[in-house]
């Protein structure tokens, strides 16, 4: 198992699966979600609509993950997961951890070898980056499905500040 860090745009990644920090509607939004739908094209939204009409009439619950085509992206699949909105009054870490765990389960079920993750919940959903990085890295390390196809989890951090935080936490845990 290989955990790697890259600074950049997740939609530029050539990987088997790109994880999307979506919302439960699966109908798109800003941040990573907006970028993925813009670059991936309408095929992704079409599959999301089908999922809403079939498996998820009430939306994809927080902490769960589901795959669609990656459309025009340089990937085979987009794995949509819904991170929790950060709350100072309530510990929702288990839901954030669940996003990484469930995304890896979906990736393994597809036979994906390389998977790109954004810093889920650390944007619009306001999760503090350091804590988001700790949860992301420790969960991926612990939750790697045994005998899984997945060989690389690549964290794609949008700016140098986020990259530096992930680098520091990864170094601490090595
Ligand atoms: N590539 C990599 N990372 C990115 C990119 C990109 N193209 N764009 C933003 N980031 P966010 P969330 C970083 O807001 O907090 C959407 O509206 C960003 O700087 O994308 O889980 C959804 O529809 C931040 O560090 O996701 C939901 O409603 C991290 O990715 C809601 O936002 C996550 O930021 C989800 O919010």
PDB file of C-alpha atoms in Angstrom, residues 66-148:
ATOM      1  CA  UNK A  66     -21.193   5.337  -4.609  1.00  0.00           C
ATOM      2  CA  UNK A  67     -19.496   5.135  -8.019  1.00  0.00           C
ATOM      3  CA  UNK A  68     -20.418   6.483 -11.438  1.00  0.00           C
ATOM      4  CA  UNK A  69     -18.595   6.821 -14.727  1.00  0.00           C
ATOM      5  CA  UNK A  70     -15.849   9.453 -14.800  1.00  0.00           C
ATOM      6  CA  UNK A  71     -17.132  10.804 -18.130  1.00  0.00           C
ATOM      7  CA  UNK A  72     -14.425  12.839 -19.857  1.00  0.00           C
ATOM      8  CA  UNK A  73     -11.998  12.729 -16.907  1.00  0.00           C
ATOM      9  CA  UNK A  74      -8.790  10.703 -17.191  1.00  0.00           C
ATOM     10  CA  UNK A  75     -10.184   8.108 -14.832  1.00  0.00           C
ATOM     11  CA  UNK A  76     -12.595   5.203 -15.073  1.00  0.00           C
ATOM     12  CA  UNK A  77     -14.802   6.049 -12.156  1.00  0.00           C
ATOM     13  CA  UNK A  78     -15.827   8.874  -9.890  1.00  0.00           C
ATOM     14  CA  UNK A  79     -16.614   7.716  -6.374  1.00  0.00           C
ATOM     15  CA  UNK A  80     -19.017  10.198  -4.798  1.00  0.00           C
ATOM     16  CA  UNK A  81     -18.976  10.460  -1.038  1.00  0.00           C
ATOM     17  CA  UNK A  82     -20.680  12.902   1.307  1.00  0.00           C
ATOM     18  CA  UNK A  83     -18.554  14.374   4.059  1.00  0.00           C
ATOM     19  CA  UNK A  84     -20.060  15.804   7.242  1.00  0.00           C
ATOM     20  CA  UNK A  85     -20.347  19.556   7.756  1.00  0.00           C
ATOM     21  CA  UNK A  86     -17.915  20.460  10.541  1.00  0.00           C
ATOM     22  CA  UNK A  87     -19.525  21.125  13.896  1.00  0.00           C
ATOM     23  CA  UNK A  88     -17.805  22.497  16.966  1.00  0.00           C
ATOM     24  CA  UNK A  89     -20.546  21.180  19.211  1.00  0.00           C
ATOM     25  CA  UNK A  90     -20.731  17.614  17.915  1.00  0.00           C
ATOM     26  CA  UNK A  91     -17.971  15.150  17.045  1.00  0.00           C
ATOM     27  CA  UNK A  92     -18.654  13.948  13.502  1.00  0.00           C
ATOM     28  CA  UNK A  93     -15.194  12.426  12.943  1.00  0.00           C
ATOM     29  CA  UNK A  94     -16.649   8.952  12.528  1.00  0.00           C
ATOM     30  CA  UNK A  95     -18.628  10.194   9.517  1.00  0.00           C
ATOM     31  CA  UNK A  96     -15.548  11.725   7.925  1.00  0.00           C
ATOM     32  CA  UNK A  97     -13.587   8.504   8.532  1.00  0.00           C
ATOM     33  CA  UNK A  98     -16.482   6.570   7.030  1.00  0.00           C
ATOM     34  CA  UNK A  99     -16.159   8.551   3.760  1.00  0.00           C
ATOM     35  CA  UNK A 100     -12.587   7.313   3.290  1.00  0.00           C
ATOM     36  CA  UNK A 101     -13.379   3.771   4.399  1.00  0.00           C
ATOM     37  CA  UNK A 102     -16.476   3.415   2.210  1.00  0.00           C
ATOM     38  CA  UNK A 103     -14.716   4.992  -0.785  1.00  0.00           C
ATOM     39  CA  UNK A 104     -11.948   2.398  -0.466  1.00  0.00           C
ATOM     40  CA  UNK A 105     -14.529  -0.394  -0.256  1.00  0.00           C
ATOM     41  CA  UNK A 106     -16.191   0.865  -3.448  1.00  0.00           C
ATOM     42  CA  UNK A 107     -12.793   1.284  -5.163  1.00  0.00           C
ATOM     43  CA  UNK A 108     -11.836  -2.279  -4.249  1.00  0.00           C
ATOM     44  CA  UNK A 109     -15.187  -3.627  -5.448  1.00  0.00           C
ATOM     45  CA  UNK A 110     -14.503  -2.011  -8.842  1.00  0.00           C
ATOM     46  CA  UNK A 111     -10.955  -3.376  -9.009  1.00  0.00           C
ATOM     47  CA  UNK A 112      -9.418   0.117  -8.974  1.00  0.00           C
ATOM     48  CA  UNK A 113      -5.654   0.187  -8.441  1.00  0.00           C
ATOM     49  CA  UNK A 114      -5.063   3.938  -8.070  1.00  0.00           C
ATOM     50  CA  UNK A 115      -7.463   6.222  -6.198  1.00  0.00           C
ATOM     51  CA  UNK A 116      -7.265  10.013  -5.842  1.00  0.00           C
ATOM     52  CA  UNK A 117      -8.799  11.637  -2.753  1.00  0.00           C
ATOM     53  CA  UNK A 118      -9.435  15.315  -2.023  1.00  0.00           C
ATOM     54  CA  UNK A 119      -9.415  16.655   1.542  1.00  0.00           C
ATOM     55  CA  UNK A 120     -13.065  15.741   2.110  1.00  0.00           C
ATOM     56  CA  UNK A 121     -15.077  18.266   4.194  1.00  0.00           C
ATOM     57  CA  UNK A 122     -12.118  20.663   4.431  1.00  0.00           C
ATOM     58  CA  UNK A 123     -13.616  23.292   2.079  1.00  0.00           C
ATOM     59  CA  UNK A 124     -17.240  24.411   1.978  1.00  0.00           C
ATOM     60  CA  UNK A 125     -17.938  22.070   4.941  1.00  0.00           C
ATOM     61  CA  UNK A 126     -15.296  23.948   7.009  1.00  0.00           C
ATOM     62  CA  UNK A 127     -13.454  21.030   8.651  1.00  0.00           C
ATOM     63  CA  UNK A 128     -10.114  22.323  10.035  1.00  0.00           C
ATOM     64  CA  UNK A 129      -7.384  21.093   7.662  1.00  0.00           C
ATOM     65  CA  UNK A 130      -5.065  19.613  10.289  1.00  0.00           C
ATOM     66  CA  UNK A 131      -7.805  17.491  11.803  1.00  0.00           C
ATOM     67  CA  UNK A 132      -9.158  16.577   8.367  1.00  0.00           C
ATOM     68  CA  UNK A 133      -5.663  15.421   7.346  1.00  0.00           C
ATOM     69  CA  UNK A 134      -5.228  13.344  10.511  1.00  0.00           C
ATOM     70  CA  UNK A 135      -8.538  11.584   9.994  1.00  0.00           C
ATOM     71  CA  UNK A 136      -7.908  11.092   6.259  1.00  0.00           C
ATOM     72  CA  UNK A 137      -4.437   9.607   6.612  1.00  0.00           C
ATOM     73  CA  UNK A 138      -5.092   7.422   9.638  1.00  0.00           C
ATOM     74  CA  UNK A 139      -8.328   6.057   8.213  1.00  0.00           C
ATOM     75  CA  UNK A 140      -6.894   5.199   4.815  1.00  0.00           C
ATOM     76  CA  UNK A 141      -3.979   3.451   6.483  1.00  0.00           C
ATOM     77  CA  UNK A 142      -6.197   1.433   8.821  1.00  0.00           C
ATOM     78  CA  UNK A 143      -9.072   0.752   6.473  1.00  0.00           C
ATOM     79  CA  UNK A 144      -7.144  -0.529   3.474  1.00  0.00           C
ATOM     80  CA  UNK A 145      -9.252  -3.573   2.546  1.00  0.00           C
ATOM     81  CA  UNK A 146      -7.273  -6.810   2.949  1.00  0.00           C
ATOM     82  CA  UNK A 147      -6.169  -8.255  -0.390  1.00  0.00           C
ATOM     83  CA  UNK A 148      -7.625  -5.203  -2.113  1.00  0.00           C
TER      84      UNK A 148
END
